[in-house]
Coordinates of C-alpha atoms in Angstrom, one line a residue:
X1 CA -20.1 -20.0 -27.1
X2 CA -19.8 -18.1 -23.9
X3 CA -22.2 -19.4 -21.1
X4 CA -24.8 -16.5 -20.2
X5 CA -25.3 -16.9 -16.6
X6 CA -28.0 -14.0 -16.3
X7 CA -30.0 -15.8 -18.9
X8 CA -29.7 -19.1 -16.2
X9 CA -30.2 -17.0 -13.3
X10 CA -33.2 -15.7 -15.1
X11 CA -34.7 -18.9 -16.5
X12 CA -34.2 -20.7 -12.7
X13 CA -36.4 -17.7 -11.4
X14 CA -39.2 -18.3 -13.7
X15 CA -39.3 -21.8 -13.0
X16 CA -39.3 -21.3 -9.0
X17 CA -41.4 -18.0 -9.2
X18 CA -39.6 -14.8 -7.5
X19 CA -42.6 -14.4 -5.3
X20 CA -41.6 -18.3 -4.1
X21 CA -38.4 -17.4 -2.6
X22 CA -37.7 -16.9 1.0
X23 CA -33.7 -16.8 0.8
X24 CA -31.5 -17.3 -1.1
X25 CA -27.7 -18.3 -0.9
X26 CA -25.3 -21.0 -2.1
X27 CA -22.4 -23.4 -1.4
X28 CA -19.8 -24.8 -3.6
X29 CA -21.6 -26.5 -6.1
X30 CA -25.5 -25.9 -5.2
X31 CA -28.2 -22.9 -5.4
X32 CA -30.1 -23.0 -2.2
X33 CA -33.3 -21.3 -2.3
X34 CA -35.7 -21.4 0.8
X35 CA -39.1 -21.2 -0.9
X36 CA -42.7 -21.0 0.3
X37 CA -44.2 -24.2 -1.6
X38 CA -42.2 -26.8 -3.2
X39 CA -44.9 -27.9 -5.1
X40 CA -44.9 -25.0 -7.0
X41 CA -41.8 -26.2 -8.7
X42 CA -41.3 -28.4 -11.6
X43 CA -37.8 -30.4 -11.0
X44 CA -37.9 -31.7 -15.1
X45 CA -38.2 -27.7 -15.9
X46 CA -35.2 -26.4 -13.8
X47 CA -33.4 -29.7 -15.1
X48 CA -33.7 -28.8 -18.6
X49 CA -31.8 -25.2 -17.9
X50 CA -28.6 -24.8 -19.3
X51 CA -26.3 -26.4 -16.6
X52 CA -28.4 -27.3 -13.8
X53 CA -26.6 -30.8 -12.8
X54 CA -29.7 -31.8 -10.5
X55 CA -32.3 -30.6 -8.0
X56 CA -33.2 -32.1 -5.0
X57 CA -35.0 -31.1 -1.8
X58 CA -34.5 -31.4 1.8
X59 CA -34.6 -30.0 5.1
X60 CA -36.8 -26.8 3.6
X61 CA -34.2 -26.5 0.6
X62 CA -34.7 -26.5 -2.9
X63 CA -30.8 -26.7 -3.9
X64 CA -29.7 -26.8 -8.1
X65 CA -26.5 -28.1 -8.2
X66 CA -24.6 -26.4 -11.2
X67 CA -21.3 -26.9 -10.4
X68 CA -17.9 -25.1 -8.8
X69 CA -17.6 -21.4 -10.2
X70 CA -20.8 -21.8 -12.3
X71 CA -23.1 -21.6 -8.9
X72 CA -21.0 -18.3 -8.1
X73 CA -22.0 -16.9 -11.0
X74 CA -25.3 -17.7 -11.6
X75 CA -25.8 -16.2 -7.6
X76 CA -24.2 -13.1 -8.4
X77 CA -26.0 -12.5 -11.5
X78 CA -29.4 -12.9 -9.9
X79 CA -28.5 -10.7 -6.7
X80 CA -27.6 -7.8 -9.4
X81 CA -30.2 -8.3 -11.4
X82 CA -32.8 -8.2 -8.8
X83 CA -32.4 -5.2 -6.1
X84 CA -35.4 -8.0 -4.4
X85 CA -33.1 -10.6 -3.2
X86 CA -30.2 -8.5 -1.7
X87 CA -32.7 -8.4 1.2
X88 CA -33.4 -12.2 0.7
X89 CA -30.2 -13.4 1.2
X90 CA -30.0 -12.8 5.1
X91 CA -33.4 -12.7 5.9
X92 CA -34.3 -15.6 8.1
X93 CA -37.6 -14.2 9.5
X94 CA -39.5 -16.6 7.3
X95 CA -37.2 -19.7 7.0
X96 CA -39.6 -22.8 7.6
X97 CA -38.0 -24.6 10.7
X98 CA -38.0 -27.9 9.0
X99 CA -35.9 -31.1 10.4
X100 CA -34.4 -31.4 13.7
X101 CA -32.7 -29.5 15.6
X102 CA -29.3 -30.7 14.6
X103 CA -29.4 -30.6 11.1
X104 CA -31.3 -27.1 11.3
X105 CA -27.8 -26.6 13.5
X106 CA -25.7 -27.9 10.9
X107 CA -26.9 -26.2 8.4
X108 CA -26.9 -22.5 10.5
X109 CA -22.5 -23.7 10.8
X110 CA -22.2 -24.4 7.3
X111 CA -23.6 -21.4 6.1
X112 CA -21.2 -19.2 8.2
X113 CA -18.2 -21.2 7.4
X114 CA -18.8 -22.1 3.6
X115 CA -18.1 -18.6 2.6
X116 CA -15.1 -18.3 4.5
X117 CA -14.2 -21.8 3.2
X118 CA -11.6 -20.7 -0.1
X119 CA -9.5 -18.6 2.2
X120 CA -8.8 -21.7 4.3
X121 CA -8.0 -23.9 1.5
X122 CA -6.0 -21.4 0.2
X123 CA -3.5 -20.8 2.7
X124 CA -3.8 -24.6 3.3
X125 CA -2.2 -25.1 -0.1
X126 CA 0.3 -22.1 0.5
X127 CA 1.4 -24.0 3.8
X128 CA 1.9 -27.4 1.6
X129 CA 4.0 -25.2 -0.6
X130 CA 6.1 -23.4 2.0
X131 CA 6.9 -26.9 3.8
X132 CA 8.2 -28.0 0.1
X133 CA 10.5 -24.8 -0.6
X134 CA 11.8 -24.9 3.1
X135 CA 12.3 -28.7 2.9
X136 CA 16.2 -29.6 3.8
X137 CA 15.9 -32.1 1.0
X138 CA 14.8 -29.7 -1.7
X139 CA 17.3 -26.7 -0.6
X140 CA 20.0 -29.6 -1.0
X141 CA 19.2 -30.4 -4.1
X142 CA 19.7 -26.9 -5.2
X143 CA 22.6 -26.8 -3.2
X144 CA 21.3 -24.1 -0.7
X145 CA 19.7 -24.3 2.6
X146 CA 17.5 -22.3 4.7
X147 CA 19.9 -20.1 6.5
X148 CA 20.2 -18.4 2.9
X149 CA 16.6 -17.7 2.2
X150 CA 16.3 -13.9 2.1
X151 CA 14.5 -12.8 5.2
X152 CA 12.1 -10.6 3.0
X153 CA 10.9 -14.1 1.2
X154 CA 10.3 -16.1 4.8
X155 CA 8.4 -12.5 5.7
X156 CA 5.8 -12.8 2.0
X157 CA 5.9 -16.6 3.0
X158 CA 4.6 -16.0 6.2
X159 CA 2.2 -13.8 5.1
X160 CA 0.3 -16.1 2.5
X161 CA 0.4 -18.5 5.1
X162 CA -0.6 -16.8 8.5
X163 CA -3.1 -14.1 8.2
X164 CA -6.0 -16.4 7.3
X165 CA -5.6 -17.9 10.6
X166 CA -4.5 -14.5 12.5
X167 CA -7.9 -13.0 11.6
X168 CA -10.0 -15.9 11.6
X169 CA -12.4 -14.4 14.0
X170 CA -12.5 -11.5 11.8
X171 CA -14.0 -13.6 9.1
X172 CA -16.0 -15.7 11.7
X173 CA -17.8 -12.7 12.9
X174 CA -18.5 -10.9 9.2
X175 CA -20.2 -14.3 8.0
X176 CA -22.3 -14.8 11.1
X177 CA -23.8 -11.0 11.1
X178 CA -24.1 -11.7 7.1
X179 CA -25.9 -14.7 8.3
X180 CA -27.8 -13.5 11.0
X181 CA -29.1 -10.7 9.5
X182 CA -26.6 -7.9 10.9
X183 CA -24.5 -6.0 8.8
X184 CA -21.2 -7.6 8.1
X185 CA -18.1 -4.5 8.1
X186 CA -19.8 -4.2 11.9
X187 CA -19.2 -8.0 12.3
X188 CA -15.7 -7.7 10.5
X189 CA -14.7 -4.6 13.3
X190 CA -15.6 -6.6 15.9
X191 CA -13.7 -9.6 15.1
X192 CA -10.8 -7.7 14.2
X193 CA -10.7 -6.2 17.9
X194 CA -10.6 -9.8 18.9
X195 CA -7.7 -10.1 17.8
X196 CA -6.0 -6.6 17.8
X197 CA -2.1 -6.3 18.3
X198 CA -2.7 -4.7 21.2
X199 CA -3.9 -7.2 22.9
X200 CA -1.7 -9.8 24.0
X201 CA -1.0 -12.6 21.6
X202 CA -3.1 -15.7 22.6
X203 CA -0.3 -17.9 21.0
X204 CA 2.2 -15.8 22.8
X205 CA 0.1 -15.8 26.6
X206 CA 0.4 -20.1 25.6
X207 CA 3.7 -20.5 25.2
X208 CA 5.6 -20.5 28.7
X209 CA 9.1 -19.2 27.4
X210 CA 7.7 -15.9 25.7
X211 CA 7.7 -13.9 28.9
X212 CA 4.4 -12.4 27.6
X213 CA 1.3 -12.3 30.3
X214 CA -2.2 -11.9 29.8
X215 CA -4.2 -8.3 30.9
X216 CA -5.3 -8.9 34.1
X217 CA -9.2 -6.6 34.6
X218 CA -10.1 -6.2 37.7
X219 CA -7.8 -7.8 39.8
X220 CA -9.4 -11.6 37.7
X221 CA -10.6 -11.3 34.0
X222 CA -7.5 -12.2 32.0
X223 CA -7.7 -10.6 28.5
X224 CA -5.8 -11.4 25.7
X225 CA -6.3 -11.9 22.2
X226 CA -8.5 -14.8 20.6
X227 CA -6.6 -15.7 17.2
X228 CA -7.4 -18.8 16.4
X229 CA -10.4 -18.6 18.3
X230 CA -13.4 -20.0 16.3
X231 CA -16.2 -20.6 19.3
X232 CA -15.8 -17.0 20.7
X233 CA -16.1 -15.1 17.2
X234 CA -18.9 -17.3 16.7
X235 CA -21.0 -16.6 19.8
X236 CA -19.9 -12.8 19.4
X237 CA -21.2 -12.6 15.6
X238 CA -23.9 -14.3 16.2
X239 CA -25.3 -12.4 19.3
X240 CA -24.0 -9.5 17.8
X241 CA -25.9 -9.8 14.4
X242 CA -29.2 -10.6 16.8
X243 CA -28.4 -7.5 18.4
X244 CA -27.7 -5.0 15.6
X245 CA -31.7 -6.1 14.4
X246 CA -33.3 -5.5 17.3
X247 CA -31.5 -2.1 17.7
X248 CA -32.7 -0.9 14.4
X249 CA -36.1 -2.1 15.2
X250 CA -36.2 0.6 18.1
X251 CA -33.5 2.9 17.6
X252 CA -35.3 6.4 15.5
X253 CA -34.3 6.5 12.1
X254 CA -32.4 9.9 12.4
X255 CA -29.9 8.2 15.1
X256 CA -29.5 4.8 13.4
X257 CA -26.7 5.3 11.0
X258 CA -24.7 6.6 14.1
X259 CA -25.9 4.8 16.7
X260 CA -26.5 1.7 16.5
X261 CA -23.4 0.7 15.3
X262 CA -21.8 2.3 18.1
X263 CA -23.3 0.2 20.5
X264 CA -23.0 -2.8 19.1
X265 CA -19.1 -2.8 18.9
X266 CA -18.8 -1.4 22.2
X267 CA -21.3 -3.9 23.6
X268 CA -19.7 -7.3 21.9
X269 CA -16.4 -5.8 22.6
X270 CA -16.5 -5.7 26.3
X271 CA -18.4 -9.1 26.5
X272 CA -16.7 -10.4 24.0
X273 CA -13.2 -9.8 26.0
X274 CA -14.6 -9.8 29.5
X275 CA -16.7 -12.2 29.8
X276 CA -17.8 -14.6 26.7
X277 CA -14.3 -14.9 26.0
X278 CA -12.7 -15.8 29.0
X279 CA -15.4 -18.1 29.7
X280 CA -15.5 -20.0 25.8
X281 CA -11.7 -19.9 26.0
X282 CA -12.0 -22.5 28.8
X283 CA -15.2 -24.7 26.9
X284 CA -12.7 -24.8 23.7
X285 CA -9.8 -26.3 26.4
X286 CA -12.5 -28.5 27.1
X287 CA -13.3 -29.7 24.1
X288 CA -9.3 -30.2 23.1
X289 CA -9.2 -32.6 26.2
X290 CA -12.1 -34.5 25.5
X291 CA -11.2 -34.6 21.5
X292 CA -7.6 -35.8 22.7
X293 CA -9.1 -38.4 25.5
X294 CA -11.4 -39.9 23.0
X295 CA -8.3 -40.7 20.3
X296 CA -6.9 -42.4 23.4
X297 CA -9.6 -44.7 23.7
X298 CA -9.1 -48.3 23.5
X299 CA -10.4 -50.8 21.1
X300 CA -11.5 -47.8 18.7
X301 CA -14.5 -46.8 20.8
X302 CA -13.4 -43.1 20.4
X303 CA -13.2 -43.2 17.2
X304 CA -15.7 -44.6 16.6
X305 CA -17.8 -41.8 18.6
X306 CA -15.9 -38.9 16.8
X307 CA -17.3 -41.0 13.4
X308 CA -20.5 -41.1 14.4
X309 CA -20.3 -37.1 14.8
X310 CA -18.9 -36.8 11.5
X311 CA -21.3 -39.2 9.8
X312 CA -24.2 -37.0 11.5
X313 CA -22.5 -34.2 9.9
X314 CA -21.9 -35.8 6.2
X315 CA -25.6 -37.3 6.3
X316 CA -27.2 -33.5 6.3
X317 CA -29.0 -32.8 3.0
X318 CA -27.5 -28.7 3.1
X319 CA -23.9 -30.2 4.2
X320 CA -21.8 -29.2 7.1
X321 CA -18.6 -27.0 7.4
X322 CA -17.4 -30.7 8.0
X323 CA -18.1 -32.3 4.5
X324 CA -19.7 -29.1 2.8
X325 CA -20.4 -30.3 -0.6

């Protein structure tokens, strides 16, 4: 018998109460559901729908756990269903600020980068996959090599297994306006002229034999591309999103379709090029160094502080981007 996740979707809602919900969203394997009063909630009722796992509470979060795929669906069916929650699911106006500031930190990270989350593991496998066709071993075995690999298959291989990460601050910057409140194709634009071919290639500007030089604004701003920048898209989606609301508070409705769109890419364009980038680009060096001195550490004592980072991470009730499920 075919699982009816509308009925699910349904029966979760009378449990909880619509009028209960702040926001709603989900990760891999949970419903998360901000709600007013938790009280109002009886766990052995949700429990009893058809496959709810589990509840649990924490950090402001009622979260169901119904499983991989199942949660999808079960979201999706109650976002259709009810015109009510579309709203709901970026709205943050009325989020209870409940535990500390890192784990209300952690969770803010894990919702932008769960949804983006599949891709990654995606081309992850498709790189795992190319490194075993392209293999010397394996080509020998089947008596080729890689010299006579068509150059239309390396192209297709290449593309499964670079764009993900050539766009990344495209899909950085639509989840952080989704989850900010903005509206995510302006996000989506913005990080995509992050990283626009016309711009010089940020991997290119790093590597000292390509002969290939950063903009120069100016006479001092270097501008180049950010691919595989995931602190600048960040900052730009997320001031962008902030943005984007407070323009629509003020902007008259008969110029807000046009408008405010307009200025919000040309805004977080230019700073996120002229000045938020240059400036992040050097606090992500940073960060490399002091990752890379830490491993260096003796007796452990590094990694023993980049655990203790990752534990803080893993210990979150809503889960980080780290350990998101």
């Amino acid at each position: 018998m075919a699982t009816d996740y509308k009925k699910i979707g349904e029966d979760i809602l009378a449990v909880v109460g619509e009028g209960n919900i702040l926001s709603i969203t989900h990760c891999a394997t949970r419903l998360r559901l901000e709600v007013k009063d938790r009280m109002l909630i009886e766990d052995q009722e949700i429990e009893k729908i058809d496959q709810v796992k589990g509840v649990f509470f924490n950090a402001g979060q009622y979260q169901i756990i119904l499983g991989t795929g199942i949660v999808n669906k079960v979201y999706e069916s109650i976002i259709q269903n009810n015109p009510v929650f579309q709203d709901k699911v970026t709205n943050l106006e009325e989020i209870k600020k409940e535990g500390n500031p890192i784990k209300r930190g952690i969770r803010t990270l894990a919702d932008i980068f769960i949804p983006i989350i599949p891709g990654i593991v995606a081309t992850g496998l498709f790189l795992g996959l190319k490194g075993v066709v392209l293999n010397d071993t394996v080509l020998g075995f089947f008596g080729t090599s890689a010299d006579h690999i068509p150059a239309y298959m390396l192209t297709l291989m290449s593309v499964l297994t670079d764009t993900v990460f050539a766009f990344l601050p495209a899909l950085i910057c639509w989840s952080a306006f989704k989850k900010f409140g903005g509206t995510p194709i302006i996000g989506f634009v913005i990080g995509l002229m992050l990283v626009s071919p016309m711009l010089p290639n940020a991997y290119s500007v790093a590597d000292i034999n390509s002969g290939v030089n950063p903009i120069i604004a100016f006479g001092f701003i270097p501008i180049v591309g950010y691919q595989g920048s995931v602190l600048t898209a960040l900052v730009i989606g997320i001031l962008g999103a902030k943005l984007e609301r407070i323009l629509r508070k003020r902007m008259p409705d008969s110029l807000d379709l046009m408008f405010t769109p307009f200025v919000v890419i040309f805004v977080m364009m230019l700073t996120g090029l002229l000045i938020l980038g240059p400036l992040l680009h050097f606090v992500e060096n940073g960060l490399v160094y002091v990752v890379e001195g830490l491993i260096h550490v003796p007796f452990g004592i590094g990694g023993l502080i980049i655990g203790f980072f990752i534990s803080v991470s893993r210990n979150d009730g809503n889960a980080s981007f780290i350990y998101y499920d």
